[in-house]
PDB file of C-alpha atoms in Angstrom:
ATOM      1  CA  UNK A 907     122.524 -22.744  87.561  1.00  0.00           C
ATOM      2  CA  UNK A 908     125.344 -21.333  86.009  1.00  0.00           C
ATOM      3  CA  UNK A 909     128.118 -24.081  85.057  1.00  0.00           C
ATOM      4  CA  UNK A 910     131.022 -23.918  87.037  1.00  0.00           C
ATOM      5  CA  UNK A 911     128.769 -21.726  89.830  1.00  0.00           C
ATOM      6  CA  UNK A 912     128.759 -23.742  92.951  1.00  0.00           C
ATOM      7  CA  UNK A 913     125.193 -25.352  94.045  1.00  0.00           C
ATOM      8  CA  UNK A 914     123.218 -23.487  97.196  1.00  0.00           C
ATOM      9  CA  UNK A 915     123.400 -26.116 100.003  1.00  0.00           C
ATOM     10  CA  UNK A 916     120.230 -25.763 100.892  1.00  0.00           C
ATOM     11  CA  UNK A 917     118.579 -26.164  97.365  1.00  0.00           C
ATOM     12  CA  UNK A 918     120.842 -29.457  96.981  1.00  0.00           C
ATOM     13  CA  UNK A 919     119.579 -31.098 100.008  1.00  0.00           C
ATOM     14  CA  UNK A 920     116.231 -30.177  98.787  1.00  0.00           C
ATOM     15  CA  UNK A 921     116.267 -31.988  95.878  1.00  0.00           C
ATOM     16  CA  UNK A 922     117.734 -34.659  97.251  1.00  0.00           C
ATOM     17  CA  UNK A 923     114.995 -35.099  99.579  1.00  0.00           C
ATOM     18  CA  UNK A 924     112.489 -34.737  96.538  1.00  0.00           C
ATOM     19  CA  UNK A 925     114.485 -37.555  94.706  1.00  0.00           C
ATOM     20  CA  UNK A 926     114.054 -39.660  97.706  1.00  0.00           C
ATOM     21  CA  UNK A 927     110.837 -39.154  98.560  1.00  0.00           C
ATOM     22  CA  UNK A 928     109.694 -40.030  94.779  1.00  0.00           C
ATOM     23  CA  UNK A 929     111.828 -43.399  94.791  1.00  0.00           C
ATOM     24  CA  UNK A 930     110.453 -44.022  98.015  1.00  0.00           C
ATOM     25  CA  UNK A 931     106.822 -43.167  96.898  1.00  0.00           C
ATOM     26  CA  UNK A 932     107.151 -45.699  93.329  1.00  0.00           C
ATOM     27  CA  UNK A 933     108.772 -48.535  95.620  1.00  0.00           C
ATOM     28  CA  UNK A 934     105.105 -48.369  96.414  1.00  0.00           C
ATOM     29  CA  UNK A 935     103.216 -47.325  93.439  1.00  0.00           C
ATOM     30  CA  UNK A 936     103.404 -46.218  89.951  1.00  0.00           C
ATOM     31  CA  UNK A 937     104.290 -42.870  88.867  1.00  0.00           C
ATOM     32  CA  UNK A 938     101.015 -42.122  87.180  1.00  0.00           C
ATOM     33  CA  UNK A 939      99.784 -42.387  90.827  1.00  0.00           C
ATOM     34  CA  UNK A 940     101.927 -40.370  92.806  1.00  0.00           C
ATOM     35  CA  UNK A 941     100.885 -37.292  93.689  1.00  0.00           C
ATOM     36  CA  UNK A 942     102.754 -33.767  94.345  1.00  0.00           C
ATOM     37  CA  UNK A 943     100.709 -33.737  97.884  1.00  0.00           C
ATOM     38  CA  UNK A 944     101.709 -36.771  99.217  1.00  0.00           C
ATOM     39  CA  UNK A 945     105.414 -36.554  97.970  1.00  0.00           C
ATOM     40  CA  UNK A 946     106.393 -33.554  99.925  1.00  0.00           C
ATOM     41  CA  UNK A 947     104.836 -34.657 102.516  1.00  0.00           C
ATOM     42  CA  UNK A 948     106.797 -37.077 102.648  1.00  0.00           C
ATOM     43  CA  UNK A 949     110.300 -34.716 101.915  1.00  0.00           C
ATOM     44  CA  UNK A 950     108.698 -32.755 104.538  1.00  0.00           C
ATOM     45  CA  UNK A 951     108.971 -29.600 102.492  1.00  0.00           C
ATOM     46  CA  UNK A 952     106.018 -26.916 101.008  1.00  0.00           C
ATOM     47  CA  UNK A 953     104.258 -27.365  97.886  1.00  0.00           C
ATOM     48  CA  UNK A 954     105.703 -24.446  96.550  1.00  0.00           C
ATOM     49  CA  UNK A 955     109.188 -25.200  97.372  1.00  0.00           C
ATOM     50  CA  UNK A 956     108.678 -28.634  95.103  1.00  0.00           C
ATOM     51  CA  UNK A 957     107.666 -26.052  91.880  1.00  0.00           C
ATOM     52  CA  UNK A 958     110.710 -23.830  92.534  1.00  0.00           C
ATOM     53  CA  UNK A 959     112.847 -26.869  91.959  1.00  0.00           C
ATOM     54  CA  UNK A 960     111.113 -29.104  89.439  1.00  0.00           C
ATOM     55  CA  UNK A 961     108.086 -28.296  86.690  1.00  0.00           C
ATOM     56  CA  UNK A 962     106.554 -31.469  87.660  1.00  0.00           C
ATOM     57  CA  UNK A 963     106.519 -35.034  88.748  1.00  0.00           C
ATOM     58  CA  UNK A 964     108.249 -36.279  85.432  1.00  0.00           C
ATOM     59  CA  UNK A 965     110.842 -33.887  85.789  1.00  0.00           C
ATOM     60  CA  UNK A 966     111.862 -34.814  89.714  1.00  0.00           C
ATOM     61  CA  UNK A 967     111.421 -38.467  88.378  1.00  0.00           C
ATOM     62  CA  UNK A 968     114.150 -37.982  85.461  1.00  0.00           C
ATOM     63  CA  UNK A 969     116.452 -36.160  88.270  1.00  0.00           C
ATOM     64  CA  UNK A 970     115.637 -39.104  90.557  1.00  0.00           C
ATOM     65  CA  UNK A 971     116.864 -41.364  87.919  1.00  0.00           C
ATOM     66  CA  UNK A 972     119.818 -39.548  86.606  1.00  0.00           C
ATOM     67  CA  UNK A 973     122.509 -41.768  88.222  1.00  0.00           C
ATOM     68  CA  UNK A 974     121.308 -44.643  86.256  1.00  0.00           C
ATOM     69  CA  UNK A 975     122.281 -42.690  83.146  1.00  0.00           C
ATOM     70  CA  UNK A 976     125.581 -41.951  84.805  1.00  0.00           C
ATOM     71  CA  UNK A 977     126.334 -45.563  85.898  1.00  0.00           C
ATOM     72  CA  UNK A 978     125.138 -46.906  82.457  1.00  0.00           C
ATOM     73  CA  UNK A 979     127.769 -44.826  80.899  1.00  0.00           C
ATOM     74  CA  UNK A 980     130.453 -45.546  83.352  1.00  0.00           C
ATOM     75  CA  UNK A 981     129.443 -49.240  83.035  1.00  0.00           C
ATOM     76  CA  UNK A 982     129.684 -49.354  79.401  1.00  0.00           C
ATOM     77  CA  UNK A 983     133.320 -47.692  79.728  1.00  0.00           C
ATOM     78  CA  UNK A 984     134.452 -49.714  82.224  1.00  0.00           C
ATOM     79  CA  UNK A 985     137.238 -51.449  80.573  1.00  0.00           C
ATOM     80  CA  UNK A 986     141.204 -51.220  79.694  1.00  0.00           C
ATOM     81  CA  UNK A 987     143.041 -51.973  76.949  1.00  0.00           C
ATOM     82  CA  UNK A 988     141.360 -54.079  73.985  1.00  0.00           C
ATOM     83  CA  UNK A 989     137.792 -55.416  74.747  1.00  0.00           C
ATOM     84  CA  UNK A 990     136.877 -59.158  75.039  1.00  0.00           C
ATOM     85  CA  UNK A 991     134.417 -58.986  72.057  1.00  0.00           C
ATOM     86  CA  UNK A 992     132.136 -61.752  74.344  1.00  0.00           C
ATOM     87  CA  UNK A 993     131.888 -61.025  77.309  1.00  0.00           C
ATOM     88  CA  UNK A 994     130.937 -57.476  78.754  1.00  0.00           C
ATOM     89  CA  UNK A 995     132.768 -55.647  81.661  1.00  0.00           C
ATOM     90  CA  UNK A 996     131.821 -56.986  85.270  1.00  0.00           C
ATOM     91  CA  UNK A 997     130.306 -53.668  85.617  1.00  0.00           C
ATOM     92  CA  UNK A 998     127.858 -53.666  82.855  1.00  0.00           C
ATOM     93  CA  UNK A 999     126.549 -56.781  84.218  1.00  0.00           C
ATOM     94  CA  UNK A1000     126.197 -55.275  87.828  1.00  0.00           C
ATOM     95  CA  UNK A1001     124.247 -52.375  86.254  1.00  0.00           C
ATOM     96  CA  UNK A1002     121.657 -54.691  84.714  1.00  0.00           C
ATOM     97  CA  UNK A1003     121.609 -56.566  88.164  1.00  0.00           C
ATOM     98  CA  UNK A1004     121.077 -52.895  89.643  1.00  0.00           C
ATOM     99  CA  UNK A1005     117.710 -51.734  87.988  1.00  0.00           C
ATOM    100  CA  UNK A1006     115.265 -54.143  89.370  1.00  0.00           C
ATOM    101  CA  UNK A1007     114.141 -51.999  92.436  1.00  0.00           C
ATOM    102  CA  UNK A1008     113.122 -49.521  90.493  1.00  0.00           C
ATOM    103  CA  UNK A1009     112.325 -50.954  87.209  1.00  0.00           C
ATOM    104  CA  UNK A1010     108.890 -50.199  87.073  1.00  0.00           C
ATOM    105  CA  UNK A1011     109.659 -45.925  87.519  1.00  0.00           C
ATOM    106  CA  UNK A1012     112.527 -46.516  84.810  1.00  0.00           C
ATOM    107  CA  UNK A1013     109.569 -48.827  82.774  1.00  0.00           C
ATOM    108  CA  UNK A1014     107.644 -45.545  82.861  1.00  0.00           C
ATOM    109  CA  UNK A1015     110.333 -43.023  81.762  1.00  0.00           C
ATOM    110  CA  UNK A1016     112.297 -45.445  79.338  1.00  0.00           C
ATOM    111  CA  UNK A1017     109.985 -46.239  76.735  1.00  0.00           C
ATOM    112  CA  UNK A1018     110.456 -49.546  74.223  1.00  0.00           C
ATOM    113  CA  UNK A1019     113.038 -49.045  71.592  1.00  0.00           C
ATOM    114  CA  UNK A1020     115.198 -46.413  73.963  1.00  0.00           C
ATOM    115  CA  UNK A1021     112.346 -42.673  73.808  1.00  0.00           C
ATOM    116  CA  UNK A1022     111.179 -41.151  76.550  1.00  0.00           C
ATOM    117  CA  UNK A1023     112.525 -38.653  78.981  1.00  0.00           C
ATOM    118  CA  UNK A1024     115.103 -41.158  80.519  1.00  0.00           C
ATOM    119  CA  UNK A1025     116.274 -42.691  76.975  1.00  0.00           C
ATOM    120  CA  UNK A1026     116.169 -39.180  75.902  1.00  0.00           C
ATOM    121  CA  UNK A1027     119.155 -38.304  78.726  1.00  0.00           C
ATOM    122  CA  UNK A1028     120.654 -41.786  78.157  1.00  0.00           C
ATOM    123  CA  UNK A1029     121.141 -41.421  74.622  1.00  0.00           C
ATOM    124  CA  UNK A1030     122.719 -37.502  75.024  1.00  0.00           C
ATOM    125  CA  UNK A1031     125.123 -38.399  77.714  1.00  0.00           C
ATOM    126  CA  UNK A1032     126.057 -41.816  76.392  1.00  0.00           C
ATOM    127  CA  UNK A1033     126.147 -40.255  72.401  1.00  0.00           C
ATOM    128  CA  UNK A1034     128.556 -37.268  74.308  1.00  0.00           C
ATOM    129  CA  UNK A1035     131.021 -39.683  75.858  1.00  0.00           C
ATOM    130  CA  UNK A1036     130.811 -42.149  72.568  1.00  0.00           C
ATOM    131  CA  UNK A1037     131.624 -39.083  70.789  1.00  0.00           C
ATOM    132  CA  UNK A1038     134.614 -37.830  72.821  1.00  0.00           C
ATOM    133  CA  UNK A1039     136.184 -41.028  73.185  1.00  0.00           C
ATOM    134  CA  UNK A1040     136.190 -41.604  69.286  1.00  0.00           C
ATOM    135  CA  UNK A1041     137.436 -38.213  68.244  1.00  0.00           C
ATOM    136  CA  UNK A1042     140.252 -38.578  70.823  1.00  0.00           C
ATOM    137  CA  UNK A1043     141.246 -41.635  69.287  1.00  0.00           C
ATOM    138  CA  UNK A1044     140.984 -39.606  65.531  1.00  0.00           C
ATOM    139  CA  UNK A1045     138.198 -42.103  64.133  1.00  0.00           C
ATOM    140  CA  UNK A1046     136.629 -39.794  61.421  1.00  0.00           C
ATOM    141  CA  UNK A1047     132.799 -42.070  61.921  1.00  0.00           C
ATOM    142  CA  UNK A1048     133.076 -40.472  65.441  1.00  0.00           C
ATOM    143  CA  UNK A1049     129.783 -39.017  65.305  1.00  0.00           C
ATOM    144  CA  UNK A1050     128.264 -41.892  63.599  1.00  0.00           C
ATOM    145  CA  UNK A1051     129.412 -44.597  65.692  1.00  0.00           C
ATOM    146  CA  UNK A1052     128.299 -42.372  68.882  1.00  0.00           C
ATOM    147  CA  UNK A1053     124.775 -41.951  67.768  1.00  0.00           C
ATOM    148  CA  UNK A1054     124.501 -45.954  67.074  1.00  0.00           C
ATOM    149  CA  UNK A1055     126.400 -46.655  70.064  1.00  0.00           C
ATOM    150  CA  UNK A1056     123.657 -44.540  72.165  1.00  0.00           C
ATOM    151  CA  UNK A1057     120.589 -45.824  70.445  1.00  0.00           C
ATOM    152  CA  UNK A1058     121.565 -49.426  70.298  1.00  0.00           C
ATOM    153  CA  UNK A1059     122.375 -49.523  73.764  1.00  0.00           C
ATOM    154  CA  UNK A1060     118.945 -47.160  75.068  1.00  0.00           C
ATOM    155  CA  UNK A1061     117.178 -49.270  73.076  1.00  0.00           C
ATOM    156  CA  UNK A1062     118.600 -52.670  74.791  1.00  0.00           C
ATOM    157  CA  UNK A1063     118.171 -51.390  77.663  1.00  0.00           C
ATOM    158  CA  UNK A1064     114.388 -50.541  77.437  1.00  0.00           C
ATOM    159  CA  UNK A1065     113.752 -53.710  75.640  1.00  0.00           C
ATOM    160  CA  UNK A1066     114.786 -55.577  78.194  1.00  0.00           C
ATOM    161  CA  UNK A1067     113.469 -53.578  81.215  1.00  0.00           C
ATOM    162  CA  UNK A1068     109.844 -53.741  78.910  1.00  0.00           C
ATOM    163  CA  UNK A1069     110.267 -57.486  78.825  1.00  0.00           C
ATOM    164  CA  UNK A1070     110.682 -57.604  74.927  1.00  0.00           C
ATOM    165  CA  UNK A1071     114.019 -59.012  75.319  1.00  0.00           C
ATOM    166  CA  UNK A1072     115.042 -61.737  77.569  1.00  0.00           C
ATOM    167  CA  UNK A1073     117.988 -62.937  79.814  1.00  0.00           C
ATOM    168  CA  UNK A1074     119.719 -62.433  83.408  1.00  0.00           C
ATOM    169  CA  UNK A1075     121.084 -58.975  83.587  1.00  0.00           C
ATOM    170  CA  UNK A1076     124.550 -61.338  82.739  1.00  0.00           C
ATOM    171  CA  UNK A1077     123.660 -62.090  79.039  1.00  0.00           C
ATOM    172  CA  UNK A1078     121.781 -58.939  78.285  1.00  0.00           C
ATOM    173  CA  UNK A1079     125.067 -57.263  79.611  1.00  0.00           C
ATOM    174  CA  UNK A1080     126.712 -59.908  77.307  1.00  0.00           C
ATOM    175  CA  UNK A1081     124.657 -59.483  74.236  1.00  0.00           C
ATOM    176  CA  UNK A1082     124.298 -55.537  74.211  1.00  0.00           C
ATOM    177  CA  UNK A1083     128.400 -55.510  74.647  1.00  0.00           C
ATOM    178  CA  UNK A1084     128.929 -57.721  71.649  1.00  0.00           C
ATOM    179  CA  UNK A1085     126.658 -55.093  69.239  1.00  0.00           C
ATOM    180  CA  UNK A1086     128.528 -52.290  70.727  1.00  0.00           C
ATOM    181  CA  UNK A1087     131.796 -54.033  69.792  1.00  0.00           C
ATOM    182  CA  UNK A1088     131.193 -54.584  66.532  1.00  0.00           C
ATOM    183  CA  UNK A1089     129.787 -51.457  65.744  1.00  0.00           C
ATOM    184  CA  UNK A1090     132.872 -49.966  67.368  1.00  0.00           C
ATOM    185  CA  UNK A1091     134.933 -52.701  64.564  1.00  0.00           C
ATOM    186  CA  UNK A1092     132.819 -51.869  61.339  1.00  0.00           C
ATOM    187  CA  UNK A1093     134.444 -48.501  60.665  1.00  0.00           C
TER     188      UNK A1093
END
């Protein structure tokens, strides 16, 4: 789609199905055993429509879990003025509390230390935002502040969905805030 060209109706609601469909279809199983056949089945749409919208079942999945990436970035700029260098946002803490129904399909496209499809998206849009805010406020480390900003946090985050890092969404939100505050303060 062309940017600013308005999306066909009928090919939104499509994919919104799709996205459904697959978050309905990993509440029950893993990805890796999802099929195409029984997924638009259950969107109640054609095989072929499902291939004129995504390559494959990674790429609906990614879709499926783009507002994460959204709300993780709106979470992690959810604050006015100067930041408490302790405690995180509300926010950020409600978006840890927020994975855990579908932890194990973000487990699968998150992988440990922040890679995979979904870290891959998280660190772009997060490093994008990072990077806008800190030229708007004239920093010249804009660019590297926004890349450590995005990995450090993708990397939390995965951590912690993997189980390599512990804590209640709460202190995770609380711990991954305080790195991202300081690295905001050592420039």
């Amino acid at each position: 789609m062309i940017r600013g060209e308005a999306e066909d109706p009928r090919a939104a609601r499509t994919r919104a199905r799709l996205r459904s469909a697959l978050l309905e279809e990993c509440a029950q199983r893993p990805l890796d055993e999802v099929g195409v056949a029984a997924l638009v089945r259950r969107a109640g749409i054609g095989r072929a429509t499902f291939y004129v919208h995504y390559a494959d079942l990674e790429d609906l999945a990614v879709d499926a879990c783009a507002d994460v990436v959204r709300e993780a970035v709106e979470a992690l700029h959810a604050w006015r003025g100067r930041p408490d260098p302790v405690r995180a946002p509300a926010a950020l803490a409600e978006f840890f509390g927020s994975l855990a129904p579908h932890a194990g399909l973000y487990r699968t496209l998150l992988a440990p230390g922040g890679g995979g499809p979904l870290g891959r998206v998280l660190h772009r849009d997060l490093r994008a935002y990072s990077l806008r805010e800190r030229e708007r406020a004239g920093a010249a480390d804009a660019p590297l502040v926004a890349s450590a900003v995005a990995a450090t946090f993708a990397g939390v985050l995965a951590d912690w969905l993997h189980g390599d890092l512990g804590g209640t969404p709460a202190e995770i939100a609380d711990q991954v805030w305080q790195l991202l505050v300081a690295l905001h303060a050592s420039r």
